[in-house]
Amino acid sequence: MTKLEELVEFHEITQLKYRYVRALDTHDWKLMEQCFTEDAHAWFAGGKQTERGRANIVKLLHRLVPSNLVSSHVVMHPELTLTAPTTATGIWRMQDSVYFQGPNPAFAHGNIQGGEAMFGAGYYHEEYRKERDGWKISSIGYVRIFEVIERGAIGQGVELSVEPSRGMRT
Amino acid sequence: MTKLEELVEFHEITQLKYRYVRALDTHDWKLMEQCFTEDAHAWFAGGKQTERGRANIVKLLHRLVPSNLVSSHVVMHPELTLTAPTTATGIWRMQDSVYFQGPNPAFAHGNIQGGEAMFGAGYYHEEYRKERDGWKISSIGYVRIFEVIERGAIGQGVELSVEPSRGMRT
Amino acid sequence: MTKLEELVEFHEITQLKYRYVRALDTHDWKLMEQCFTEDAHAWFAGGKQTERGRANIVKLLHRLVPSNLVSSHVVMHPELTLTAPTTATGIWRMQDSVYFQGPNPAFAHGNIQGGEAMFGAGYYHEEYRKERDGWKISSIGYVRIFEVIERGAIGQGVELSVEPSRGMRT
């Protein structure tokens, strides 16, 4: 494969990742399902939240990102490597800004009661596989650099307004 | 058009978008003008601020981003589609960090008196047209995911220093 | 050089820049060294911190980013130009989020005692040279748009947790 042909594959993988993030922040779980291989593996929060299989991973994400959680995840700095014509690995920088509008028991370590703002950064470490209908995530996980929680942020001087369509045209 | 030829067009469109954001945050309204088709259409803030025609759009942006407003807009996750050899559509994630150093009546809904910090996220939904001198924005708009306003942020524990050149080499 | 061949070079330069940022935030000074030409020139903070030569630049970066400083630098919007087959220039938008866990005398202007949170934005203005083992940074500098310092942020309502591996898989 030439370097130019590699660029096309890298482009397709970035498109996959951008759809993943859009599905996450717009709570589009149907779109999210299309991002994974059936046998995918997930290990979020440095391995604190793990799951196997597409359906289970989407359920876990839905639990972690319920409808009263408002978020903007952004991914940057893709360092992608083709390990074979149909497999690849990637490292991405991630930053997330999260506002909890209610308790969140799935968010295990933070004792989230509602009103918290969270800001964090880290790296996604991923694997991809090219299937009949394009590239899919076969393994996903992230390790944080840091995480900051501000208790009672919403309401105490901070006014949060949320767009019901979460950024999508209606 | 091959996938490789598409990559070249996508690259040119990203360069256009980066110039747009650079013009916005460095207040370079001459550069901003070069980013639009003459008949461009704008619908900012989910349609609360609309305008038609390059000159009018640049005037609106200038009103929304006066010299006492300091901002960093960032755009990521381009999902671009060529709809014809000379037309394209795009979705981008956006995040903006804004500091108001004085009242801002053009910012309609926020009752901005000066001293506020704002942080937000959303999606740009855009259309592009390739003209003699390259790709231009023919339609631009965004819908927010959320917006956070912190009143009286500047001065209350938060020290803001602004570079007069706004990031450009002088 | 065709536009497609240029894309390959641009891709390589972005990979270099992503490694630079990863080296910075994970404190991987060995990786950092591989990012520069031997005769590189650095002018950080609009020229307040300057240095010549790869070894000296890495020492300066190490001083500016000691082990008790936790950061997420992100770079976006690359506007790259090939000035010859083996030289190029670039402008990047930068944003940094920094938490100081102790005094930082190298950070000259901020009177950093520990506990401060910092958030800033600006532009990197860079030059690159292609050597035997790939593209390297030959000149690097940035000018800020703005910088915000929040004194005593850590502890006063803000809980900071830091991952010892700083985002890398261990």
Coordinates of N, CA and C in Angstrom, one line a residue, chain A residues 19-145:
Chain A
R19 N -17.9 10.3 13.9 CA -19.2 9.8 14.1 C -19.4 9.3 15.5
Y20 N -18.4 8.5 16.0 CA -18.5 8.0 17.4 C -18.7 9.1 18.4
V21 N -17.9 10.2 18.3 CA -18.1 11.3 19.3 C -19.4 12.0 19.1
R22 N -19.8 12.2 17.8 CA -21.1 12.8 17.6 C -22.3 12.0 18.2
A23 N -22.2 10.7 18.0 CA -23.2 9.8 18.6 C -23.2 9.9 20.1
L24 N -22.0 10.0 20.7 CA -21.9 10.1 22.2 C -22.6 11.4 22.7
D25 N -22.2 12.5 22.1 CA -22.7 13.8 22.7 C -24.1 14.2 22.2
T26 N -24.6 13.6 21.1 CA -26.0 13.8 20.7 C -26.9 12.7 21.2
H27 N -26.3 11.7 21.9 CA -27.0 10.6 22.5 C -27.7 9.8 21.3
D28 N -27.0 9.6 20.2 CA -27.6 8.9 19.1 C -27.1 7.4 19.2
W29 N -27.8 6.6 19.9 CA -27.3 5.3 20.2 C -27.4 4.3 19.0
K30 N -28.2 4.7 18.1 CA -28.3 3.9 16.8 C -27.1 4.1 16.0
L31 N -26.7 5.4 15.9 CA -25.4 5.7 15.1 C -24.2 5.1 15.9
M32 N -24.3 5.1 17.2 CA -23.2 4.5 18.0 C -23.0 3.1 17.7
E33 N -24.1 2.3 17.5 CA -24.0 0.9 17.3 C -23.2 0.6 16.0
Q34 N -23.4 1.5 15.0 CA -22.7 1.3 13.7 C -21.2 1.5 13.8
C35 N -20.8 2.0 14.9 CA -19.3 2.4 15.0 C -18.5 1.2 15.4
F36 N -19.1 0.1 15.9 CA -18.3 -1.0 16.5 C -18.4 -2.3 15.7
T37 N -17.3 -3.1 15.8 CA -17.4 -4.5 15.3 C -18.3 -5.3 16.3
E38 N -18.9 -6.4 15.9 CA -19.7 -7.1 16.8 C -19.0 -7.6 18.0
D39 N -17.7 -7.9 17.9 CA -16.9 -8.5 19.0 C -16.1 -7.5 19.7
A40 N -16.4 -6.2 19.6 CA -15.6 -5.1 20.1 C -15.4 -5.3 21.6
H41 N -14.3 -4.7 22.0 CA -13.9 -4.7 23.5 C -13.7 -3.2 23.9
A42 N -14.2 -2.9 25.1 CA -14.1 -1.5 25.6 C -13.5 -1.6 27.0
W43 N -12.7 -0.6 27.3 CA -12.1 -0.5 28.7 C -12.0 1.0 28.9
F44 N -13.1 1.6 29.4 CA -13.1 3.1 29.7 C -12.4 3.4 31.0
A45 N -12.1 4.7 31.2 CA -11.6 5.2 32.5 C -10.4 4.3 33.0
G46 N -9.5 4.0 32.1 CA -8.3 3.3 32.5 C -8.5 1.9 32.8
G47 N -9.7 1.3 32.5 CA -10.0 0.0 32.8 C -11.1 -0.2 33.9
K48 N -11.5 0.9 34.5 CA -12.5 0.8 35.5 C -13.9 0.3 35.0
Q49 N -14.2 0.6 33.7 CA -15.4 0.2 33.1 C -15.1 -0.6 31.9
T50 N -15.3 -1.9 31.9 CA -15.0 -2.7 30.7 C -16.2 -3.4 30.3
E51 N -16.2 -3.8 29.0 CA -17.4 -4.5 28.4 C -16.9 -5.1 27.1
R52 N -17.6 -6.2 26.8 CA -17.3 -7.0 25.5 C -18.6 -7.1 24.7
G53 N -18.4 -6.9 23.4 CA -19.6 -7.1 22.5 C -20.3 -5.7 22.2
R54 N -20.6 -5.5 20.9 CA -21.2 -4.2 20.5 C -22.4 -3.8 21.3
A55 N -23.3 -4.7 21.5 CA -24.6 -4.4 22.2 C -24.3 -4.0 23.6
N56 N -23.4 -4.7 24.3 CA -23.1 -4.4 25.7 C -22.4 -3.1 25.8
I57 N -21.5 -2.8 24.9 CA -20.8 -1.5 24.9 C -21.7 -0.4 24.8
V58 N -22.6 -0.5 23.8 CA -23.6 0.6 23.6 C -24.4 0.8 24.9
K59 N -24.8 -0.3 25.5 CA -25.6 -0.2 26.7 C -24.8 0.5 27.8
L60 N -23.5 0.1 27.9 CA -22.7 0.8 29.0 C -22.5 2.3 28.7
L61 N -22.3 2.6 27.4 CA -22.2 4.1 27.1 C -23.5 4.8 27.4
H62 N -24.6 4.2 27.1 CA -25.9 4.8 27.4 C -26.1 5.0 28.9
R63 N -25.6 4.1 29.7 CA -25.7 4.2 31.2 C -24.7 5.3 31.7
L64 N -23.5 5.4 31.1 CA -22.6 6.4 31.5 C -23.0 7.8 31.1
V65 N -23.7 7.9 29.9 CA -24.1 9.2 29.4 C -25.7 9.2 29.3
P66 N -26.3 9.3 30.4 CA -27.8 9.4 30.4 C -28.3 10.7 29.9
S67 N -29.6 10.8 29.8 CA -30.2 12.0 29.1 C -30.0 13.3 29.9
N68 N -29.7 13.2 31.2 CA -29.5 14.4 32.0 C -28.0 14.8 32.1
L69 N -27.2 14.1 31.3 CA -25.8 14.5 31.3 C -25.5 15.3 30.0
V70 N -24.9 16.4 30.1 CA -24.6 17.2 28.9 C -23.1 17.3 28.7
S71 N -22.7 16.9 27.5 CA -21.2 16.8 27.3 C -20.7 17.3 26.0
S72 N -19.5 17.7 26.0 CA -18.7 17.9 24.7 C -17.4 17.2 24.8
H73 N -17.3 16.1 24.1 CA -16.1 15.4 24.0 C -15.4 15.8 22.7
V74 N -14.1 16.1 22.8 CA -13.4 16.4 21.5 C -12.2 15.6 21.4
V75 N -11.9 15.1 20.2 CA -10.7 14.3 19.9 C -9.8 14.9 18.9
M76 N -8.5 14.8 19.1 CA -7.5 15.5 18.3 C -6.3 14.7 18.2
H77 N -5.3 15.1 17.4 CA -4.0 14.6 17.3 C -4.0 13.1 16.9
P78 N -4.7 12.6 15.9 CA -4.7 11.2 15.6 C -3.4 10.7 15.2
E79 N -2.8 9.7 15.9 CA -1.6 9.0 15.4 C -2.0 7.6 15.1
L80 N -2.3 7.4 13.8 CA -2.8 6.2 13.2 C -1.8 5.3 12.6
T81 N -1.9 4.0 12.7 CA -0.9 3.1 12.1 C -1.7 1.9 11.5
L82 N -1.5 1.6 10.2 CA -2.1 0.4 9.6 C -1.2 -0.7 10.0
T83 N -1.8 -1.8 10.6 CA -1.1 -2.9 11.0 C -1.2 -4.0 10.0
A84 N -2.2 -3.9 9.1 CA -2.5 -4.8 7.9 C -3.5 -4.0 7.1
P85 N -3.8 -4.5 5.8 CA -4.7 -3.7 5.0 C -6.0 -3.5 5.6
T86 N -6.5 -4.3 6.6 CA -7.8 -4.2 7.2 C -7.8 -4.0 8.7
T87 N -6.6 -3.8 9.3 CA -6.5 -3.5 10.7 C -5.6 -2.3 11.0
A88 N -5.9 -1.6 12.0 CA -5.2 -0.4 12.3 C -5.2 -0.1 13.8
T89 N -4.3 0.7 14.3 CA -4.3 1.2 15.7 C -4.3 2.7 15.7
G90 N -4.7 3.3 16.8 CA -4.7 4.7 16.9 C -4.6 5.2 18.3
I91 N -3.9 6.3 18.5 CA -3.9 7.1 19.7 C -4.4 8.5 19.4
W92 N -5.4 8.9 20.3 CA -6.0 10.2 20.1 C -5.9 11.0 21.4
R93 N -5.6 12.3 21.4 CA -5.9 13.1 22.6 C -7.4 13.3 22.7
M94 N -7.9 13.3 23.9 CA -9.3 13.6 24.2 C -9.4 14.6 25.3
Q95 N -10.4 15.5 25.2 CA -10.8 16.4 26.3 C -12.3 16.3 26.4
D96 N -12.8 16.3 27.6 CA -14.3 16.3 27.8 C -14.7 17.3 28.8
S97 N -15.8 18.0 28.5 CA -16.4 18.9 29.4 C -17.8 18.4 29.6
V98 N -18.1 18.1 30.9 CA -19.4 17.4 31.3 C -20.1 18.2 32.3
Y99 N -21.4 18.3 32.2 CA -22.3 18.9 33.2 C -23.3 17.9 33.6
F100 N -23.3 17.6 34.9 CA -24.3 16.6 35.5 C -25.5 17.4 36.0
Q101 N -26.7 17.1 35.4 CA -27.9 17.8 35.8 C -28.7 16.9 36.8
G102 N -28.1 15.8 37.2 CA -28.8 15.0 38.2 C -27.8 13.9 38.7
P103 N -28.1 13.1 39.6 CA -27.2 12.0 40.1 C -26.8 11.1 39.0
N104 N -25.6 10.5 39.1 CA -25.1 9.6 38.1 C -24.4 8.4 38.7
P105 N -25.2 7.4 39.1 CA -24.5 6.3 39.8 C -23.6 5.5 38.9
A106 N -23.8 5.5 37.6 CA -22.9 4.7 36.7 C -21.5 5.3 36.7
F107 N -21.4 6.6 37.0 CA -20.1 7.3 37.1 C -19.5 7.0 38.4
A108 N -18.8 5.8 38.5 CA -18.5 5.1 39.8 C -17.8 6.0 40.8
H109 N -16.7 6.6 40.4 CA -15.8 7.1 41.5 C -16.1 8.5 41.9
G110 N -17.0 9.2 41.3 CA -17.1 10.7 41.6 C -18.2 11.1 42.6
N111 N -19.0 10.2 43.0 CA -20.1 10.5 44.0 C -20.9 11.7 43.4
I112 N -21.5 11.5 42.2 CA -22.1 12.6 41.5 C -23.6 12.7 41.9
Q113 N -23.9 13.9 42.5 CA -25.2 14.1 43.0 C -26.1 15.0 42.1
G114 N -25.4 15.6 41.1 CA -26.1 16.6 40.2 C -25.6 18.0 40.6
G115 N -25.4 18.8 39.5 CA -24.8 20.2 39.7 C -23.3 20.2 39.5
E116 N -22.7 19.1 39.4 CA -21.2 19.1 39.2 C -20.8 19.5 37.7
A117 N -19.7 20.1 37.6 CA -19.1 20.3 36.3 C -17.8 19.5 36.3
M118 N -17.5 18.9 35.2 CA -16.3 18.1 35.1 C -15.5 18.5 33.9
F119 N -14.2 18.5 34.0 CA -13.3 18.8 32.8 C -12.2 17.8 32.9
G120 N -11.9 17.2 31.8 CA -10.8 16.2 31.8 C -10.0 16.1 30.5
A121 N -8.9 15.4 30.6 CA -8.1 15.2 29.4 C -7.5 13.8 29.5
G122 N -7.2 13.2 28.3 CA -6.6 11.9 28.3 C -6.3 11.4 26.9
Y123 N -6.0 10.2 26.8 CA -5.7 9.6 25.5 C -6.6 8.3 25.3
Y124 N -7.2 8.3 24.1 CA -7.8 7.1 23.6 C -6.8 6.2 23.0
H125 N -6.8 4.9 23.3 CA -5.9 3.9 22.7 C -6.9 2.9 22.0
E126 N -6.9 2.9 20.6 CA -7.9 2.1 19.9 C -7.3 1.2 18.9
E127 N -8.2 0.2 18.5 CA -7.9 -0.7 17.4 C -9.1 -0.7 16.5
Y128 N -8.9 -0.8 15.2 CA -9.9 -0.8 14.2 C -9.8 -2.0 13.2
R129 N -11.0 -2.3 12.6 CA -11.0 -3.4 11.7 C -11.9 -2.9 10.5
K130 N -11.5 -3.2 9.3 CA -12.3 -2.8 8.1 C -13.2 -4.0 7.8
E131 N -14.5 -3.7 7.8 CA -15.5 -4.7 7.4 C -16.1 -4.3 6.1
R132 N -17.1 -5.2 5.7 CA -17.8 -4.9 4.4 C -18.3 -3.5 4.2
D133 N -18.8 -3.0 5.3 CA -19.4 -1.6 5.2 C -18.5 -0.6 5.9
G134 N -17.2 -0.8 5.8 CA -16.2 0.2 6.3 C -15.6 -0.1 7.6
W135 N -14.7 0.9 8.1 CA -13.9 0.7 9.3 C -14.8 0.8 10.5
K136 N -14.5 -0.1 11.5 CA -15.2 -0.1 12.8 C -14.2 -0.2 13.9
I137 N -14.6 0.3 15.1 CA -13.8 0.2 16.3 C -13.9 -1.2 16.8
S138 N -12.7 -1.9 16.9 CA -12.7 -3.3 17.5 C -12.3 -3.2 19.0
S139 N -11.6 -2.2 19.4 CA -11.1 -2.1 20.7 C -11.0 -0.6 21.1
I140 N -11.6 -0.2 22.2 CA -11.5 1.2 22.6 C -11.3 1.3 24.1
G141 N -10.5 2.3 24.5 CA -10.2 2.5 25.9 C -9.5 3.9 26.0
Y142 N -9.6 4.4 27.2 CA -8.8 5.6 27.4 C -8.2 5.7 28.8
V143 N -7.1 6.4 28.9 CA -6.4 6.7 30.2 C -6.4 8.2 30.3
R144 N -6.8 8.7 31.5 CA -6.8 10.1 31.7 C -5.4 10.7 32.0
I145 N -5.2 11.9 31.6 CA -4.1 12.7 32.2 C -4.5 13.2 33.5

